[in-house]
Coordinates of C-alpha atoms and ligand atoms in Angstrom, one line a residue:
X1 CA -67.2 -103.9 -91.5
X2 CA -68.6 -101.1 -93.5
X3 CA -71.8 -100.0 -92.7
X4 CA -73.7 -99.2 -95.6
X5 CA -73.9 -96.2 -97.2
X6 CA -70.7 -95.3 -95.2
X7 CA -69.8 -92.1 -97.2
X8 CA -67.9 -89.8 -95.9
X9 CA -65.2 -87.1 -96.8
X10 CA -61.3 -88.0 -95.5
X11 CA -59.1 -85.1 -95.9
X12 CA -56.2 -85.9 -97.8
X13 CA -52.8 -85.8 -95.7
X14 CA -51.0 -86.0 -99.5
X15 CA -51.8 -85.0 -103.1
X16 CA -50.3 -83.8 -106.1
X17 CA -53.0 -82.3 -107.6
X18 CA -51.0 -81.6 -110.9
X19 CA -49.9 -85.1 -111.2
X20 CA -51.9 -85.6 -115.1
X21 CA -51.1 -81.5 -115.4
X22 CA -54.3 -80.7 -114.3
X23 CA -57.2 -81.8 -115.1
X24 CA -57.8 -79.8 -118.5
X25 CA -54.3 -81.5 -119.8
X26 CA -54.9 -84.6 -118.2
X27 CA -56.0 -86.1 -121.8
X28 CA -52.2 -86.3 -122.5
X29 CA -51.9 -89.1 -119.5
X30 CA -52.4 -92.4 -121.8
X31 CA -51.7 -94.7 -118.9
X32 CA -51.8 -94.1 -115.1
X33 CA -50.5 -96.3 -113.2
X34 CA -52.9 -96.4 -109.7
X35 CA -51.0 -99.1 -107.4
X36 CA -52.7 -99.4 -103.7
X37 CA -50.2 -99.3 -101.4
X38 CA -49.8 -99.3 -97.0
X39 CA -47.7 -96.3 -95.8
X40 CA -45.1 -99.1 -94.8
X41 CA -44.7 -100.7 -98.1
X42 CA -41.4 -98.9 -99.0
X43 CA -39.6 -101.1 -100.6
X44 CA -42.2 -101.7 -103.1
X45 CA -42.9 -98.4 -103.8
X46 CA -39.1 -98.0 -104.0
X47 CA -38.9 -101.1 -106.5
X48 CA -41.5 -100.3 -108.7
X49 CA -40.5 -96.9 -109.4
X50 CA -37.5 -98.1 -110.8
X51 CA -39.2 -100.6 -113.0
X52 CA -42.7 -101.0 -114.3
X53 CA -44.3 -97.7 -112.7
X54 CA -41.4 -95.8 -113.6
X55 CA -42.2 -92.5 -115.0
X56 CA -42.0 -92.3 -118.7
X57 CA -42.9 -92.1 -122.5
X58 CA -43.4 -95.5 -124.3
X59 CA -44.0 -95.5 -127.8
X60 CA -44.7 -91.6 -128.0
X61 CA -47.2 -92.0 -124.7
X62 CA -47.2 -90.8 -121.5
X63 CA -47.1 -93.2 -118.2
X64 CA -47.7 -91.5 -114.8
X65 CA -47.5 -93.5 -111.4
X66 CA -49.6 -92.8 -108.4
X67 CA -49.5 -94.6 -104.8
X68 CA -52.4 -94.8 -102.6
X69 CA -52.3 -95.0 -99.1
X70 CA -54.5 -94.6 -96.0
X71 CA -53.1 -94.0 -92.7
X72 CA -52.0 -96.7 -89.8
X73 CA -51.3 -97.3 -86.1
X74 CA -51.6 -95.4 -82.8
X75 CA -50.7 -92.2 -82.7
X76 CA -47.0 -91.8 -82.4
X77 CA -46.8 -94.7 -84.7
X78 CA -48.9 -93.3 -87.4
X79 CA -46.9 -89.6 -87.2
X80 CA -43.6 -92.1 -88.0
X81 CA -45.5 -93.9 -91.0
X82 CA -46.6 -90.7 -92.0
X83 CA -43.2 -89.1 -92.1
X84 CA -42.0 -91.7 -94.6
X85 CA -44.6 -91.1 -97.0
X86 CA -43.7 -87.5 -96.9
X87 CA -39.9 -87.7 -97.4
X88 CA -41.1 -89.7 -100.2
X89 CA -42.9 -87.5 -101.6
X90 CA -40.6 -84.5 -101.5
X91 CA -38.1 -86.5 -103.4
X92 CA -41.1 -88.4 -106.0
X93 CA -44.2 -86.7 -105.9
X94 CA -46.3 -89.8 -106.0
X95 CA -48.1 -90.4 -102.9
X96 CA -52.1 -89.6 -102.6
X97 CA -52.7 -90.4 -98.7
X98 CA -56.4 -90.1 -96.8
X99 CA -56.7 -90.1 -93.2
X100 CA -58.6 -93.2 -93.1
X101 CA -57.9 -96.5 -91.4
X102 CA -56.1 -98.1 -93.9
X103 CA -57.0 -102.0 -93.3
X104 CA -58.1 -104.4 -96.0
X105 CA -61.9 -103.7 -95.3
X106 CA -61.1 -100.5 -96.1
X107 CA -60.1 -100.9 -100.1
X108 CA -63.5 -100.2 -101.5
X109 CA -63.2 -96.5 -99.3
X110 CA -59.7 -96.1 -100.9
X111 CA -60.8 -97.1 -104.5
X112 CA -63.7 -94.7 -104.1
X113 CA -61.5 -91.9 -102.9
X114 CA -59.2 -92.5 -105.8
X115 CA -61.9 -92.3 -108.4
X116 CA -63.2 -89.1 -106.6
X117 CA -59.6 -87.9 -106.9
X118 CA -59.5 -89.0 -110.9
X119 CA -62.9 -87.2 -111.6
X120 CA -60.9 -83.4 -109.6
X121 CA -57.8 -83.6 -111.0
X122 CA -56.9 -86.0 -113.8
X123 CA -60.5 -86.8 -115.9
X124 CA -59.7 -87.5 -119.2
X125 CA -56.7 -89.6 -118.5
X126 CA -57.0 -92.2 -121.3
X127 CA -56.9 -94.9 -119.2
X128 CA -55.7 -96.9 -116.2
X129 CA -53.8 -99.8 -114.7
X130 CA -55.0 -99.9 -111.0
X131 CA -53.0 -102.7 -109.0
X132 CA -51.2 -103.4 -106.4
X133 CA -47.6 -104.6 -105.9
X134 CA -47.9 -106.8 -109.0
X135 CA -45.6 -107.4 -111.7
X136 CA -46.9 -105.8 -115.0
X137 CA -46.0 -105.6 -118.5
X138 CA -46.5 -101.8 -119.2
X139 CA -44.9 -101.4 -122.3
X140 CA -46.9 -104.2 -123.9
X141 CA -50.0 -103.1 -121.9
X142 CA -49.5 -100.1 -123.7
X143 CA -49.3 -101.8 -127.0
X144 CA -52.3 -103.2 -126.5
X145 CA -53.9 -100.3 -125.7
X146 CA -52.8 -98.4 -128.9
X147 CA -53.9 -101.5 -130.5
X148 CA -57.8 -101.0 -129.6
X149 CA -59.9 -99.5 -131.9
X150 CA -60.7 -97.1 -129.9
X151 CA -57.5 -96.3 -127.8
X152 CA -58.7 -92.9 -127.0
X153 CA -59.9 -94.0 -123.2
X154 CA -63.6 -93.1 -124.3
X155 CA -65.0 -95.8 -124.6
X156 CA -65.9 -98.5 -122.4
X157 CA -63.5 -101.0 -121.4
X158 CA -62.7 -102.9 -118.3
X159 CA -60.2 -105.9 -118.3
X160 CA -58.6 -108.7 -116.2
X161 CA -58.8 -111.9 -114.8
X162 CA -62.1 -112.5 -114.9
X163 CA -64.2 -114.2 -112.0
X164 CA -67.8 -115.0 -112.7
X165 CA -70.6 -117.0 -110.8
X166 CA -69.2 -116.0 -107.3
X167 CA -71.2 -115.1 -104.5
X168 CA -70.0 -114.0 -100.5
X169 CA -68.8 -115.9 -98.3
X170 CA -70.9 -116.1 -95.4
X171 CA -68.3 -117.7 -92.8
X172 CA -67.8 -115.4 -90.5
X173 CA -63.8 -116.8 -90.2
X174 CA -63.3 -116.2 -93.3
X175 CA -61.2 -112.8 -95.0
X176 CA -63.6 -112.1 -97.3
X177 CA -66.9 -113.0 -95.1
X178 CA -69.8 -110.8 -96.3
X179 CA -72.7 -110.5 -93.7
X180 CA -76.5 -110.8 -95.4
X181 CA -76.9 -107.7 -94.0
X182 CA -74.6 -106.1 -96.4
X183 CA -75.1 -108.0 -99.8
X184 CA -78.1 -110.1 -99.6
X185 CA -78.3 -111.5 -102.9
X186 CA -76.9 -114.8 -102.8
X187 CA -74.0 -113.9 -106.1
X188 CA -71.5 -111.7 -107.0
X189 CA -71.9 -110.1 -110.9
X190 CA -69.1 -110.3 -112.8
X191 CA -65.5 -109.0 -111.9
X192 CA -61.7 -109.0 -112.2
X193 CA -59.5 -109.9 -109.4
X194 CA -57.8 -107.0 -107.4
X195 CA -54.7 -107.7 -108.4
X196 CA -54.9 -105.8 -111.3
X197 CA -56.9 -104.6 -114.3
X198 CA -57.1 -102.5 -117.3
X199 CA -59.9 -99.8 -117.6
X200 CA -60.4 -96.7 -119.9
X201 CA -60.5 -93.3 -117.9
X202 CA -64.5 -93.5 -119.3
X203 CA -65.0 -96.6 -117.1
X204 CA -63.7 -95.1 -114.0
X205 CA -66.3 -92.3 -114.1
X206 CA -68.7 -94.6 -115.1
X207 CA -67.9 -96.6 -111.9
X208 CA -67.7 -93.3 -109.9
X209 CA -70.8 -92.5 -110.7
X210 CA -73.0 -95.6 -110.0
X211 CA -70.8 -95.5 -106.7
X212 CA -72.7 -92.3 -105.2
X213 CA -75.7 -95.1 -105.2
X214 CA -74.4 -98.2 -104.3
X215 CA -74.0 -99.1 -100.9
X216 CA -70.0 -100.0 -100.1
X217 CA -69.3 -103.8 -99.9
X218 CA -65.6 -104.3 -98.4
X219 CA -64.4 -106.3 -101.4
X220 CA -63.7 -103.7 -103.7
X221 CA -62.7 -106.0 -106.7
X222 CA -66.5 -107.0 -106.4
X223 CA -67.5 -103.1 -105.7
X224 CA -66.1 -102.6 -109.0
X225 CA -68.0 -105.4 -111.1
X226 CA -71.2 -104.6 -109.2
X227 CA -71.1 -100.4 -110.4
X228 CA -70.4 -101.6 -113.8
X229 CA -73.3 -104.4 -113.8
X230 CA -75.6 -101.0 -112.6
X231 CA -74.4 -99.0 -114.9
X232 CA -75.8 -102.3 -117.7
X233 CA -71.9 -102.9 -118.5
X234 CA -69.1 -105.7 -117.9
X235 CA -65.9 -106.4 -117.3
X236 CA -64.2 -109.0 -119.8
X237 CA -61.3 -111.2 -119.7
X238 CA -58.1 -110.9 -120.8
X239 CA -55.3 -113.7 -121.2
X240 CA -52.8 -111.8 -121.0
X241 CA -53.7 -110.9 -117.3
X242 CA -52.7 -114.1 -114.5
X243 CA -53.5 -112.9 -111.5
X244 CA -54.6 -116.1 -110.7
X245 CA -50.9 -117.8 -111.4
X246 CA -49.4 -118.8 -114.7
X247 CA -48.7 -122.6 -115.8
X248 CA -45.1 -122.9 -116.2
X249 CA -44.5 -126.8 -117.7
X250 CA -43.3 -128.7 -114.7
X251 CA -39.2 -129.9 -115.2
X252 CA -38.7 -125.9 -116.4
X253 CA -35.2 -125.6 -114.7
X254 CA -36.3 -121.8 -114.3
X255 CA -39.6 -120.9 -112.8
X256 CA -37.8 -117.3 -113.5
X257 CA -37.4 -117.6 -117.2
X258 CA -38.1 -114.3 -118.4
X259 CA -39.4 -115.6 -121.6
X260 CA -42.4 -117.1 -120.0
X261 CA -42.7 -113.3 -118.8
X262 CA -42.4 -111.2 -122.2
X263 CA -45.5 -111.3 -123.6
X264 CA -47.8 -111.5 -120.6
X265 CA -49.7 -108.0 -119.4
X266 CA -49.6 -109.1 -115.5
X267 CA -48.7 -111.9 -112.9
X268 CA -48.8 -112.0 -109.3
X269 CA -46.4 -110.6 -107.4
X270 CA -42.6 -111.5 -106.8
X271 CA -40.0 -110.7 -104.1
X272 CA -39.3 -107.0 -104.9
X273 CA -35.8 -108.1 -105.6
X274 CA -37.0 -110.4 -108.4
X275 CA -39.2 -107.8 -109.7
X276 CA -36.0 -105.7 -110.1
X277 CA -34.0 -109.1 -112.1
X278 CA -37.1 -109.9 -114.4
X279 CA -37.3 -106.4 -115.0
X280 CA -34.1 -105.9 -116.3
X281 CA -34.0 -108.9 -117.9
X282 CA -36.8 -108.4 -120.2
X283 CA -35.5 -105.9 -121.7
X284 CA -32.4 -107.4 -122.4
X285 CA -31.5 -106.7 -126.2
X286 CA -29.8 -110.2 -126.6
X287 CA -33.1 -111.8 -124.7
X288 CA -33.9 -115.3 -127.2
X289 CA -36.9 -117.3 -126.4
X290 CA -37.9 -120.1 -127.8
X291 CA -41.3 -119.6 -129.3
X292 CA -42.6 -122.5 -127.1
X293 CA -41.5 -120.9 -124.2
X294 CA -43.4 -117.3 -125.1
X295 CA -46.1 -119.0 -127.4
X296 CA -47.8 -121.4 -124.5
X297 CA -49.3 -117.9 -123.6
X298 CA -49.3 -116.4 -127.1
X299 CA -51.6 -113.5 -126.1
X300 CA -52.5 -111.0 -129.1
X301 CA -51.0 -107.8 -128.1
Ligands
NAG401 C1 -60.3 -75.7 -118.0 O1 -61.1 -75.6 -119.2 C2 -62.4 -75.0 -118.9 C3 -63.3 -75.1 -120.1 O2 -62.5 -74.9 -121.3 C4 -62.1 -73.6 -118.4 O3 -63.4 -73.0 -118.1 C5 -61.3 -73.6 -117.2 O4 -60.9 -72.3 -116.8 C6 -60.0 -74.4 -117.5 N1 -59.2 -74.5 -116.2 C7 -57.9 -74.3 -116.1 C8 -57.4 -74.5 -114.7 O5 -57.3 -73.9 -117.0
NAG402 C1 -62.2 -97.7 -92.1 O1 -61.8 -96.3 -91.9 C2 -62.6 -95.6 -91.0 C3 -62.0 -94.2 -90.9 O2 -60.7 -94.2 -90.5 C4 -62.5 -96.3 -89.6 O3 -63.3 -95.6 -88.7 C5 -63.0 -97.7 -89.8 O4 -62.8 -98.4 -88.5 C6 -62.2 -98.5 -90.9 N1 -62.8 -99.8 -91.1 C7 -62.1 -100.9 -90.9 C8 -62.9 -102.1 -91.1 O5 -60.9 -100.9 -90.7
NAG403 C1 -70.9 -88.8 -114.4 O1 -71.8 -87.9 -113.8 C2 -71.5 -86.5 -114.2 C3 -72.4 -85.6 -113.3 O2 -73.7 -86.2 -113.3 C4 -71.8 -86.4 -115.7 O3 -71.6 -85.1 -116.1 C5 -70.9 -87.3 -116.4 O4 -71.2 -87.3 -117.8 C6 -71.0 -88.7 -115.9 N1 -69.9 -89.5 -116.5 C7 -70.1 -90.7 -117.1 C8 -68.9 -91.3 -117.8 O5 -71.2 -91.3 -117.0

């Protein structure tokens, strides 16, 4: 567990400080893609590079991918783990690594260290998609982002499947046990699952901000909605986001219909070679879909 106000400065074992092209040009990144990842995660990393994170203008835009990692095992074991990440990196330059423990208690440390990242090298980033090895939309996330009225990222905005009237868990067997000694009030404000969510590059300062004064809790989905709720602000919900799973009508010969998949922003995560299949299939030309299929989630993009 963390002990509060554990704040402390982990050297980074991989950057690419020029990844938004510094941060005086960083105001041409319109999405980043943040995705948390575990130095042994390859063949996510590997899978989402060639599909939704990969690299690239959508509708006159810029999308840029980052990975973030901590560090693992015993020594000689970490050196090996480490080594991957790096031959990665010289071939995709898309790795930022800390030399923390990198354990699931650990996420709120990694988010921090991300935003503290953002606000050195890529600050006016429009906005950002921070996840983990999901399956997202990101050309309609994008078209939903052009759609705001204020699609400039300066603005508030934070987005997801939102979770309200929570509070910890205070059995000590369980993953996401919180002690009273860490959060004593009895809830949780508002939030959106880890999964994934939507925020404007303002929102992420915002929450880097409020974090230099708020004591880190290890769920870091809840870190998030607790610097906002300081900071007087929200997160709000989005349809278009199922984190939480998606109804598919029961009898549907294919739980993989990618027309139940279109027009969605981001569901849970599949078997990386599925990611790959609905990928691709998507964005199929010759793709038809009934509207009952696509319209069940008929989200406003
Ligand atoms: C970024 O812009 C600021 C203010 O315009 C300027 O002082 C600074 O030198 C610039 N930095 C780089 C690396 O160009
Ligand atoms: C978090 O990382 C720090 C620094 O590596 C480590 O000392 C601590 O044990 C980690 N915490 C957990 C719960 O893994
Ligand atoms: C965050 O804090 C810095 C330094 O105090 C300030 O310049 C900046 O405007 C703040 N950003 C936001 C979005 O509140």
């Amino acid at each position: 567990m963390l002990p509060a106000h554990f704040k402390c400065h982990f050297p980074m074992l991989l950057d690419v400080p020029d990844k938004c092209g510094g941060a005086n040009k960083s105001a041409q990144v319109f999405l980043l893609l943040v995705i948390k990842s575990y130095p042994m995660n390859y063949e996510h990393r590997e899978v989402l590079r060639k599909t939704w994170a990969k690299e690239r203008l959508h509708n006159g835009v810029r999308i840029e991918r980052i990975f973030i990692s901590g560090a693992t095992g015993s020594h000689v074991e970490k050196e090996r783990k480490n080594r991957l990440l790096e031959l990665e990196q010289n071939e995709y330059n898309d790795n930022l690594q800390w030399d923390f423990r990198d354990t699931f208690y650990n996420l709120t440390l990694k988010q921090v260290l991300l935003l503290e990242w953002m606000e050195r090298n890529c600050p006016k980033a429009r906005f950002l998609l921070n996840g983990d090895d999901v399956f997202a939309n990101t050309d309609n996330m994008v078209e939903y982002l052009q759609g705001l009225r204020d699609n400039d990222g300066s603005k508030h905005l934070f987005t997801g499947h939102l979770i309200q009237n929570a509070g910890p868990i205070r059995s000590p067997g369980s993953k996401y046990y919180v002690p009273v000694q860490v959060q004593e009030s009895e809830s949780y404000p508002p939030y959106c699952g880890g999964g994934g969510f939507l925020l404007s590059g303002y929102s992420a300062m915002v929450i880097y901000n409020m974090s230099k004064s708020i004591p880190f809790i290890p769920i870091d989905d809840v870190y998030m909605g607790m610097c906002l709720a300081k900071a007087g602000l929200g997160p709000v919900s989005h349809m278009g986001v199922r984190t939480a799973g998606m109804y598919i009508p029961s009898g549907t010969l294919d739980d993989y219909d990618p027309c139940y998949y279109k027009e969605i922003l981001l569901v849970q995560r599949f078997l990386p070679g599925y990611m790959y299949l609905m990928w691709q299939r998507i964005h199929d030309p010759d793709l038809k879909c009934e509207l009952s299929k696509t319209s069940v989630y008929s989200i406003k993009l």
